[in-house]
Amino acid sequence: MSKKVFIKTFGCAMNEYDSSKMADILKDSHDLELTQDEAQADVLLLNTCSVREKAQEKVFSQLGRWRKLKAKQPELVIGVGGCVASQEGEAILKRANYVDLIFGPQTLHRLPQLFDQAIKEKKSQIDISFPEIEKFDHMPEARVEGATAYVSIMEGCSKYCTFCVVPYTRGEEFSRPFDDVVAEIAGLAARGVKEVTLLGQNVNAYRGETHDGDTADLALLMHYVSAIDGIERIRYSTSHPLEMSDSLIQSYAEIPELVSHLHLPIQTGSNALLQSMKRRHTTDEYRDIVRRLREIRPNISMSSDFIVGYPGETEQDFKDTMDFIAEINFDHSYSFVYSQRPGTPAADLDDDVPLDLKKQRLALLQQRLSQQSADISRKMVGSVQRILVTGLSPKQKKQLDLSAYDTDKAVAVDFDAGAGMGAGAKNSQLTGRTENNRVVNFTGNHDLIGTFVNVKITAAFSNSLQGEFYSGHNHSIA
Ligand code: SAM
Ligand code: F3S
């Protein structure tokens, strides 16, 4: 029986992506099967995040729990990867000497060797170097599950915002060669992928080398990706305002496959704080980007990241952020209390906003953002949305799980008679996502899974929309 690996991931989409790569690599090298049950695992891996202190502390409480498993099963291999590993390195062993592998975001491809060495030498192995160029060359072919896929096109960040550890833990910006990315996506499309999300810590800083020695930016890459047969939808995440070039903005006019949704972190609506954070742009420059995008795509949905309680944040700074959120009408966004990170320039500033006040401000800000996104959802009721159907709705899946104990009932729940979708069609509650990232549940034929359909929105709830099948993917509503 093949051995099993359990991977726990903290943090961003890049970490989720890296974890899926770790699973692919270990399957390839040691035939390790991914398990969702840590008690069944022979290898336990933690992919960590150090962007905020809380995320970092979670690492050690998780390791504490795993220590007990290792006490019962001494052969268990425990590994720590990601940004905490990159930042702390050997220091992790001081708090948790039972950890066998420590590897950074740039050395996860070396896991098989580290794993073998740890077993052979019976000694913890550490590799947190930054050999970026190798990483992408050592990845096995991605496993495709369904019609959506993430493709990492660049790594790291060279922006050095004063509060952020990422440039230190993931290294400077490094882009994958243009031809490699296009070839990978063509391969995914050939295996049924219809929607790709191009990933990078600063994805719009992409500058990939082409085979003739030129450099391609994100706009050019997306032109090529959109021309690949089968690719019908393109997303990218996450971006920096400084890199919203003219060519990238113009892409929204030229690439219909590019979604009308942009996640563009701003952090604060105060110009004084933007400057102190070294974001290197003003609120007016951000406004101008949004204005130009909305000239091309009037309904483009904007989302962002916000930090509250950055050193020196006054009531007026906070009010400026709240006003900016209302002015841009941001949709679902991410927001955080400022967390001082060792080694960053902001760590030298006085962390002078009391925690209570930070939390109060965060609650107000999140309330506004939720109100706005609820309003946007409500306004979508009655509209027809194009969605990529990704599978059964969560409710339907739950019913199926329950009814798995009762075969008669399973038949009744799974396949109601299809109405209006052809004689003998088998219908279920299906789920998919709109361009602005809302989950839509609707009743439809199983055959629709993995295709784009038009759905009329009939109701808005806090975490999802309800819809009715409107037309298949060949019927345009534009
Ligand atoms: N590349 C993105 C950008 O253009 O800003 C951000 C990537 S960062 C890993 C994700 C988010 O974490 C940031 O946008 C910021 O809101 C938040 N973040 C980073 N450092 C933080 C800190 N020290 N305290 C609180 N939030 C932080
Ligand atoms: Fe961090 Fe700023 Fe880069 S938030 S990831 S240093 S753009």
Coordinates of C-alpha atoms and ligand atoms in Angstrom, one line a residue:
M1 CA 0.0 0.0 0.0
S2 CA 1.4 3.4 -0.9
K3 CA 2.4 5.8 1.9
K4 CA 0.4 9.0 2.5
V5 CA 1.2 12.7 2.9
F6 CA -1.0 15.2 4.7
I7 CA -0.4 18.9 3.8
K8 CA -1.8 21.8 5.9
T9 CA -1.7 25.2 4.2
F10 CA -1.9 28.6 5.8
G11 CA -2.0 31.9 3.9
C12 CA -2.4 33.0 0.3
A13 CA -3.4 31.5 -3.0
M14 CA 0.3 31.2 -3.9
N15 CA 0.7 28.9 -0.8
E16 CA -2.3 26.8 -1.9
Y17 CA -0.7 26.5 -5.3
D18 CA 2.7 25.5 -3.8
S19 CA 1.0 22.9 -1.6
S20 CA -0.6 21.3 -4.7
K21 CA 2.8 21.2 -6.3
M22 CA 4.4 19.6 -3.2
A23 CA 1.7 16.9 -3.5
D24 CA 2.5 16.4 -7.2
I25 CA 6.2 16.2 -6.6
L26 CA 6.0 13.6 -3.8
K27 CA 3.5 11.6 -5.8
D28 CA 6.0 11.6 -8.7
S29 CA 9.1 10.8 -6.6
H30 CA 7.9 8.6 -3.8
D31 CA 4.4 7.6 -4.9
L32 CA 3.0 9.4 -1.8
E33 CA -0.8 9.7 -1.9
L34 CA -2.4 12.8 -0.6
T35 CA -4.7 12.2 2.4
Q36 CA -7.1 14.6 4.1
D37 CA -6.7 12.6 7.4
E38 CA -3.5 13.5 9.3
A39 CA -3.9 10.3 11.5
Q40 CA -3.4 8.2 8.3
A41 CA -0.3 10.1 7.1
D42 CA 3.3 8.9 7.0
V43 CA 4.5 12.5 6.1
L44 CA 3.0 15.7 7.6
L45 CA 3.8 18.9 5.8
L46 CA 3.0 22.4 7.0
N47 CA 3.0 25.2 4.4
T48 CA 3.3 28.4 6.4
C49 CA 2.5 32.1 6.2
S50 CA 4.4 34.9 8.0
V51 CA 2.5 37.9 6.7
R52 CA 0.9 38.4 10.1
E53 CA 2.0 37.4 13.6
K54 CA -1.1 35.3 14.2
A55 CA -0.5 33.2 11.2
Q56 CA 3.1 32.6 12.3
E57 CA 2.0 31.5 15.8
K58 CA -0.4 29.0 14.4
V59 CA 2.6 27.1 13.0
F60 CA 4.0 26.3 16.4
S61 CA 0.6 25.3 17.9
Q62 CA 0.1 23.0 14.9
L63 CA 3.6 21.5 15.4
G64 CA 2.9 20.9 19.1
R65 CA -0.1 18.8 18.1
W66 CA 1.9 16.8 15.5
R67 CA 4.6 16.2 18.1
K68 CA 2.1 14.0 19.9
L69 CA 1.5 12.0 16.8
K70 CA 5.2 11.5 16.3
A71 CA 5.6 10.3 19.9
K72 CA 3.3 7.5 19.0
Q73 CA 4.7 6.9 15.5
P74 CA 8.5 7.7 15.5
E75 CA 8.8 7.0 11.7
L76 CA 6.5 10.0 11.0
V77 CA 8.3 12.6 8.9
I78 CA 7.4 16.2 9.7
G79 CA 8.2 19.1 7.3
V80 CA 7.8 22.9 7.5
G81 CA 7.7 24.9 4.3
G82 CA 6.6 28.4 3.2
C83 CA 7.4 31.8 4.5
V84 CA 7.9 31.0 8.2
A85 CA 10.4 28.4 7.2
S86 CA 12.2 30.9 4.9
Q87 CA 12.3 33.5 7.6
E88 CA 13.1 31.4 10.7
G89 CA 15.2 28.6 9.1
E90 CA 17.1 26.7 11.8
A91 CA 15.4 28.6 14.6
I92 CA 12.4 26.4 14.0
L93 CA 14.4 23.5 15.4
K94 CA 15.0 25.4 18.7
R95 CA 11.2 25.4 19.3
A96 CA 10.4 22.1 17.6
N97 CA 13.5 19.9 17.4
Y98 CA 11.4 17.0 16.1
V99 CA 10.9 18.7 12.7
D100 CA 12.7 16.7 9.9
L101 CA 12.5 19.0 6.9
I102 CA 12.6 22.8 6.6
F103 CA 12.3 24.2 3.1
G104 CA 11.4 27.6 1.6
P105 CA 8.9 28.6 -1.1
Q106 CA 11.8 28.4 -3.6
T107 CA 13.1 25.0 -2.6
L108 CA 10.0 22.9 -2.5
H109 CA 11.1 21.1 -5.7
R110 CA 14.0 19.7 -3.6
L111 CA 11.6 17.9 -1.2
P112 CA 12.4 14.4 -2.6
Q113 CA 16.1 14.8 -1.9
L114 CA 15.6 16.4 1.5
F115 CA 13.2 13.6 2.4
D116 CA 15.7 10.9 1.4
Q117 CA 18.5 12.6 3.2
A118 CA 16.6 13.1 6.4
I119 CA 15.8 9.4 6.5
K120 CA 19.3 8.3 5.5
E121 CA 21.1 10.6 7.9
K122 CA 18.5 10.5 10.6
K123 CA 19.0 14.2 10.9
S124 CA 16.9 17.3 10.2
Q125 CA 17.4 18.8 6.7
I126 CA 17.3 22.6 6.0
D127 CA 17.2 24.3 2.6
I128 CA 15.8 27.8 2.5
S129 CA 17.9 29.1 -0.3
F130 CA 16.5 31.1 -3.3
P131 CA 17.5 29.1 -6.5
E132 CA 14.4 30.5 -8.3
I133 CA 15.4 29.6 -11.7
E134 CA 15.4 25.9 -11.0
K135 CA 12.0 25.7 -9.3
F136 CA 9.7 25.9 -12.3
D137 CA 12.0 23.5 -14.3
H138 CA 11.5 20.7 -11.7
M139 CA 7.7 20.6 -11.5
P140 CA 5.9 17.5 -12.7
E141 CA 2.9 18.0 -15.0
A142 CA -0.1 19.4 -13.0
R143 CA -3.0 17.1 -12.3
V144 CA -6.1 18.5 -13.8
E145 CA -9.3 18.3 -11.8
G146 CA -12.2 20.0 -13.6
A147 CA -12.3 23.0 -15.9
T148 CA -10.3 25.5 -13.8
A149 CA -6.6 25.7 -13.1
Y150 CA -4.1 28.0 -11.4
V151 CA -0.8 28.7 -13.2
S152 CA 2.0 30.4 -11.4
I153 CA 3.7 32.8 -13.8
M154 CA 6.0 34.7 -11.5
E155 CA 7.4 34.5 -7.9
G156 CA 8.4 37.0 -5.3
C157 CA 8.1 40.7 -4.9
S158 CA 10.5 43.7 -5.3
K159 CA 8.1 46.4 -4.1
Y160 CA 9.3 46.4 -0.4
C161 CA 6.2 47.9 1.1
T162 CA 7.4 48.9 4.6
F163 CA 5.1 46.5 6.5
C164 CA 5.5 43.4 4.4
V165 CA 7.8 40.3 4.8
V166 CA 7.2 38.9 1.4
P167 CA 10.2 40.3 -0.4
Y168 CA 12.4 38.8 2.3
T169 CA 10.7 35.4 2.5
R170 CA 9.9 34.8 -1.2
G171 CA 12.7 36.8 -2.7
E172 CA 12.7 39.4 -5.5
E173 CA 10.4 39.2 -8.5
F174 CA 11.2 36.5 -10.9
S175 CA 9.1 35.6 -14.0
R176 CA 8.8 32.3 -15.7
P177 CA 9.8 32.2 -19.4
F178 CA 6.9 33.2 -21.7
D179 CA 7.0 30.1 -23.8
D180 CA 6.9 27.8 -20.8
V181 CA 3.8 29.5 -19.5
V182 CA 2.0 29.4 -22.8
A183 CA 3.0 25.7 -23.3
E184 CA 1.7 24.8 -19.9
I185 CA -1.6 26.5 -20.5
A186 CA -2.0 24.9 -23.9
G187 CA -1.4 21.5 -22.2
L188 CA -4.1 22.3 -19.6
A189 CA -6.5 23.4 -22.3
A190 CA -6.0 20.2 -24.1
R191 CA -7.0 18.4 -20.9
G192 CA -10.3 20.3 -20.6
V193 CA -9.3 23.4 -18.7
K194 CA -11.4 26.4 -19.7
E195 CA -10.6 29.0 -17.0
V196 CA -7.1 29.8 -15.9
T197 CA -6.0 32.1 -13.0
L198 CA -2.5 33.5 -13.6
L199 CA -0.8 33.7 -10.2
G200 CA 2.0 35.7 -8.7
Q201 CA 2.7 37.7 -5.6
N202 CA 2.8 40.7 -7.9
V203 CA 1.5 39.1 -11.0
N204 CA 1.2 42.3 -13.1
A205 CA 4.9 42.8 -12.7
Y206 CA 5.3 39.8 -15.0
R207 CA 8.2 40.2 -17.5
G208 CA 8.8 36.9 -19.1
E209 CA 11.6 36.3 -21.4
T210 CA 10.6 35.2 -24.9
H211 CA 12.4 32.7 -27.1
D212 CA 13.9 35.5 -29.2
G213 CA 15.3 37.3 -26.1
D214 CA 12.5 39.9 -25.8
T215 CA 10.5 40.5 -22.8
A216 CA 6.7 39.9 -22.6
D217 CA 4.5 41.7 -20.1
L218 CA 1.2 40.4 -18.6
A219 CA -0.9 42.0 -21.4
L220 CA 1.0 40.2 -24.1
L221 CA 0.9 37.0 -22.2
M222 CA -2.8 37.2 -21.9
H223 CA -3.2 37.9 -25.6
Y224 CA -1.5 34.6 -26.3
V225 CA -3.3 32.7 -23.6
S226 CA -6.7 34.0 -24.9
A227 CA -5.8 32.6 -28.4
I228 CA -5.3 29.1 -27.0
D229 CA -8.2 26.9 -28.2
G230 CA -10.5 26.0 -25.3
I231 CA -9.4 28.9 -22.9
E232 CA -12.6 30.9 -22.4
R233 CA -11.9 32.8 -19.2
I234 CA -8.7 34.4 -17.7
R235 CA -8.2 35.8 -14.2
Y236 CA -5.0 37.1 -12.6
S237 CA -4.0 37.7 -9.0
T238 CA -2.7 39.7 -7.1
S239 CA -1.6 43.0 -8.5
H240 CA 0.1 46.2 -7.6
P241 CA -1.3 49.6 -8.8
L242 CA 2.1 50.7 -10.0
E243 CA 2.1 47.9 -12.5
M244 CA -1.3 48.8 -14.1
S245 CA 0.3 49.8 -17.4
D246 CA -1.5 51.3 -20.4
S247 CA -1.1 48.0 -22.2
L248 CA -2.7 46.1 -19.3
I249 CA -5.6 48.5 -19.0
Q250 CA -6.1 48.3 -22.8
S251 CA -6.3 44.5 -22.5
Y252 CA -9.7 44.9 -21.0
A253 CA -10.8 46.4 -24.4
E254 CA -9.1 43.7 -26.5
I255 CA -9.4 40.4 -24.6
P256 CA -13.0 39.4 -24.0
E257 CA -11.8 36.3 -22.1
L258 CA -10.4 38.6 -19.4
V259 CA -12.9 38.8 -16.5
S260 CA -14.6 42.1 -15.5
H261 CA -13.1 41.8 -12.0
L262 CA -9.8 43.1 -10.7
H263 CA -8.3 42.6 -7.3
L264 CA -6.0 45.6 -6.8
P265 CA -4.7 46.1 -3.3
I266 CA -4.5 49.7 -2.0
Q267 CA -4.1 49.2 1.8
T268 CA -5.3 52.7 2.8
G269 CA -7.2 55.7 1.4
S270 CA -4.9 58.1 3.1
N271 CA -2.2 59.7 0.9
A272 CA 0.1 60.3 4.0
L273 CA -0.1 56.6 4.9
L274 CA 0.4 55.4 1.3
Q275 CA 3.6 57.4 1.3
S276 CA 4.7 56.1 4.7
M277 CA 4.0 52.6 3.5
K278 CA 6.2 53.2 0.4
R279 CA 3.4 52.1 -1.9
R280 CA 4.7 54.6 -4.4
H281 CA 1.4 55.9 -5.7
T282 CA -1.4 58.2 -4.6
T283 CA -5.2 57.8 -4.2
D284 CA -5.6 59.9 -7.4
E285 CA -3.4 57.6 -9.4
Y286 CA -5.5 54.7 -8.2
R287 CA -8.8 56.6 -9.0
D288 CA -7.4 57.2 -12.5
I289 CA -6.8 53.5 -13.1
V290 CA -10.4 52.7 -12.0
R291 CA -11.8 55.5 -14.2
R292 CA -10.0 54.2 -17.2
L293 CA -11.0 50.6 -16.6
R294 CA -14.6 51.7 -16.1
E295 CA -14.5 53.6 -19.4
I296 CA -13.8 50.3 -21.0
R297 CA -15.8 48.0 -18.8
P298 CA -18.5 50.0 -17.0
N299 CA -19.4 47.1 -14.7
I300 CA -16.0 46.0 -13.7
S301 CA -16.0 44.9 -10.1
M302 CA -13.1 46.1 -8.0
S303 CA -11.8 44.4 -4.8
S304 CA -8.8 45.2 -2.7
D305 CA -6.7 44.6 0.5
F306 CA -6.8 47.0 3.4
I307 CA -4.6 47.4 6.5
V308 CA -6.0 49.3 9.5
G309 CA -4.0 50.6 12.4
Y310 CA -0.7 51.1 10.5
P311 CA 1.7 53.2 12.6
G312 CA 0.5 56.8 12.8
E313 CA -3.0 56.1 11.5
T314 CA -5.2 59.0 12.6
E315 CA -9.0 59.3 12.8
Q316 CA -8.8 61.4 9.6
D317 CA -6.6 58.7 7.8
F318 CA -9.2 56.1 8.7
K319 CA -12.0 58.3 7.5
D320 CA -10.2 58.7 4.2
T321 CA -10.0 54.9 3.9
M322 CA -13.7 54.5 4.6
D323 CA -14.6 57.3 2.1
F324 CA -12.4 55.7 -0.5
I325 CA -14.1 52.4 0.0
A326 CA -17.5 54.0 -0.6
E327 CA -16.2 56.1 -3.6
I328 CA -14.8 53.1 -5.5
N329 CA -17.6 50.9 -4.3
F330 CA -15.3 48.0 -3.6
D331 CA -16.7 44.5 -3.7
H332 CA -15.7 41.6 -1.4
S333 CA -12.2 42.5 -0.1
Y334 CA -9.6 41.4 2.4
S335 CA -8.8 43.5 5.4
F336 CA -6.4 43.1 8.3
V337 CA -5.2 44.7 11.5
Y338 CA -1.6 45.9 11.1
S339 CA 0.8 43.4 12.5
Q340 CA 4.4 44.4 13.1
R341 CA 6.8 42.0 11.4
P342 CA 10.4 41.7 12.5
G343 CA 12.9 42.8 9.9
T344 CA 10.5 45.1 8.0
P345 CA 11.2 48.8 7.9
A346 CA 7.8 49.5 9.6
A347 CA 9.0 47.5 12.6
D348 CA 11.2 50.5 13.5
L349 CA 8.1 52.7 13.7
D350 CA 6.0 53.1 16.9
D351 CA 3.1 50.7 16.7
D352 CA 1.0 53.4 18.2
V353 CA -2.6 52.6 17.4
P354 CA -4.0 50.7 20.4
L355 CA -5.2 47.2 19.6
D356 CA -8.8 47.9 20.7
L357 CA -9.0 50.9 18.4
K358 CA -7.5 48.8 15.5
K359 CA -10.2 46.2 16.1
Q360 CA -12.9 48.8 16.3
R361 CA -11.8 50.3 13.0
L362 CA -11.5 46.9 11.3
A363 CA -15.1 46.0 12.4
L364 CA -16.4 49.3 10.9
L365 CA -14.4 48.8 7.7
Q366 CA -15.6 45.2 7.3
Q367 CA -19.2 46.2 7.9
R368 CA -19.0 48.8 5.1
L369 CA -17.4 46.3 2.7
S370 CA -20.0 43.6 3.5
Q371 CA -22.8 46.1 3.0
Q372 CA -21.4 47.1 -0.4
S373 CA -20.9 43.6 -1.6
A374 CA -24.5 42.7 -0.4
D375 CA -25.8 45.7 -2.4
I376 CA -23.8 44.5 -5.5
S377 CA -25.3 41.0 -5.1
R378 CA -28.8 42.4 -4.7
K379 CA -28.4 44.4 -7.9
M380 CA -27.5 41.3 -9.8
V381 CA -30.9 39.8 -9.1
G382 CA -32.8 39.7 -12.5
S383 CA -29.6 39.9 -14.5
V384 CA -28.2 37.0 -16.7
Q385 CA -24.7 35.9 -15.7
R386 CA -22.3 33.7 -17.5
I387 CA -20.9 31.1 -15.2
L388 CA -18.5 28.2 -15.4
V389 CA -20.3 25.2 -13.9
T390 CA -17.8 23.6 -11.5
G391 CA -19.8 20.8 -9.9
L392 CA -22.7 19.9 -7.6
S393 CA -23.8 22.6 -5.1
P394 CA -22.5 22.1 -1.5
K395 CA -26.1 21.4 -0.4
Q396 CA -26.5 18.7 -3.1
K397 CA -23.2 17.2 -2.1
K398 CA -24.2 17.1 1.5
Q399 CA -27.5 15.4 0.6
L400 CA -25.6 12.9 -1.4
D401 CA -23.2 12.2 1.4
L402 CA -26.2 11.7 3.8
S403 CA -28.1 9.6 1.3
A404 CA -25.0 7.4 0.6
Y405 CA -26.3 5.4 3.6
D406 CA -29.6 4.9 1.9
T407 CA -29.4 3.8 -1.8
D408 CA -33.1 4.3 -2.5
K409 CA -32.9 7.9 -1.3
A410 CA -29.7 8.6 -3.2
V411 CA -31.4 8.0 -6.5
A412 CA -34.3 10.3 -5.5
V413 CA -32.0 13.1 -4.4
D414 CA -29.4 12.8 -7.2
F415 CA -31.5 12.8 -10.3
D416 CA -34.9 14.6 -10.4
A417 CA -36.6 14.5 -13.7
G418 CA -35.3 17.3 -15.9
A419 CA -37.6 20.0 -16.9
G420 CA -37.1 22.0 -20.0
M421 CA -33.6 20.5 -20.7
G422 CA -34.5 17.7 -23.0
A423 CA -36.3 14.5 -22.5
G424 CA -34.7 12.3 -19.9
A425 CA -32.3 14.9 -18.7
K426 CA -30.9 14.3 -15.2
N427 CA -31.0 17.4 -13.0
S428 CA -29.2 18.4 -9.8
Q429 CA -28.4 21.5 -7.9
L430 CA -25.2 22.7 -9.6
T431 CA -22.8 25.4 -8.7
G432 CA -20.5 27.8 -10.6
R433 CA -18.9 31.2 -10.4
T434 CA -19.7 34.5 -12.0
E435 CA -17.0 36.8 -13.4
N436 CA -17.1 38.8 -10.1
N437 CA -16.4 35.6 -8.2
R438 CA -19.9 34.9 -6.8
V439 CA -21.0 31.4 -6.3
V440 CA -24.3 30.7 -8.1
N441 CA -26.4 27.6 -7.4
F442 CA -29.0 26.5 -9.9
T443 CA -30.8 23.4 -11.1
G444 CA -29.4 21.9 -14.3
N445 CA -28.3 18.8 -16.2
H446 CA -25.2 17.1 -15.0
D447 CA -23.7 17.4 -18.5
L448 CA -23.4 21.1 -17.9
I449 CA -20.5 20.5 -15.4
G450 CA -17.3 21.9 -16.9
T451 CA -19.1 24.2 -19.4
F452 CA -20.1 27.9 -19.4
V453 CA -23.8 28.6 -19.2
N454 CA -25.9 31.7 -18.8
V455 CA -28.0 31.7 -15.6
K456 CA -30.7 34.2 -14.6
I457 CA -30.1 35.4 -11.0
T458 CA -33.3 34.9 -8.9
A459 CA -32.1 35.6 -5.3
A460 CA -29.1 36.9 -3.4
F461 CA -27.9 35.5 -0.1
S462 CA -24.9 36.5 2.0
N463 CA -22.5 33.9 0.6
S464 CA -24.1 32.9 -2.7
L465 CA -26.7 33.6 -5.4
Q466 CA -29.6 31.5 -6.6
G467 CA -30.2 31.3 -10.3
E468 CA -32.2 29.6 -13.1
F469 CA -30.7 28.0 -16.2
Y470 CA -31.1 30.5 -19.0
S471 CA -29.1 29.1 -22.0
G472 CA -26.1 27.0 -22.8
H473 CA -22.7 28.2 -23.7
N474 CA -23.4 28.7 -27.4
H475 CA -26.1 31.3 -26.8
S476 CA -24.5 34.7 -26.2
I477 CA -26.5 37.2 -24.1
A478 CA -24.4 40.2 -25.0
Ligands
SAM1 N1 1.0 41.9 -3.8 C1 0.0 42.4 -3.0 C2 0.0 43.9 -3.1 O1 0.1 44.5 -4.2 O2 -0.1 44.7 -2.1 C3 0.0 41.9 -1.6 C4 0.4 40.6 -1.1 S1 0.5 40.5 0.7 C5 1.2 39.0 0.9 C6 -1.2 40.3 1.0 C7 -1.8 41.3 1.9 O3 -1.4 41.0 3.2 C8 -1.4 42.7 1.7 O4 -2.0 43.3 0.6 C9 -1.7 43.4 3.0 O5 -3.0 43.9 3.0 C10 -1.6 42.2 4.0 N2 -0.4 42.4 4.8 C11 0.9 42.3 4.4 N3 1.7 42.6 5.5 C12 0.9 42.9 6.6 C13 1.2 43.2 7.9 N4 2.4 43.4 8.4 N5 0.1 43.4 8.7 C14 -1.2 43.3 8.2 N6 -1.5 43.0 7.0 C15 -0.4 42.8 6.1
F3S2 FE1 4.0 42.8 0.1 FE2 3.8 45.2 -1.0 FE3 4.9 43.1 -2.3 S1 2.3 44.2 0.2 S2 3.9 41.3 -1.5 S3 5.7 44.1 -0.5 S4 3.5 44.7 -3.1

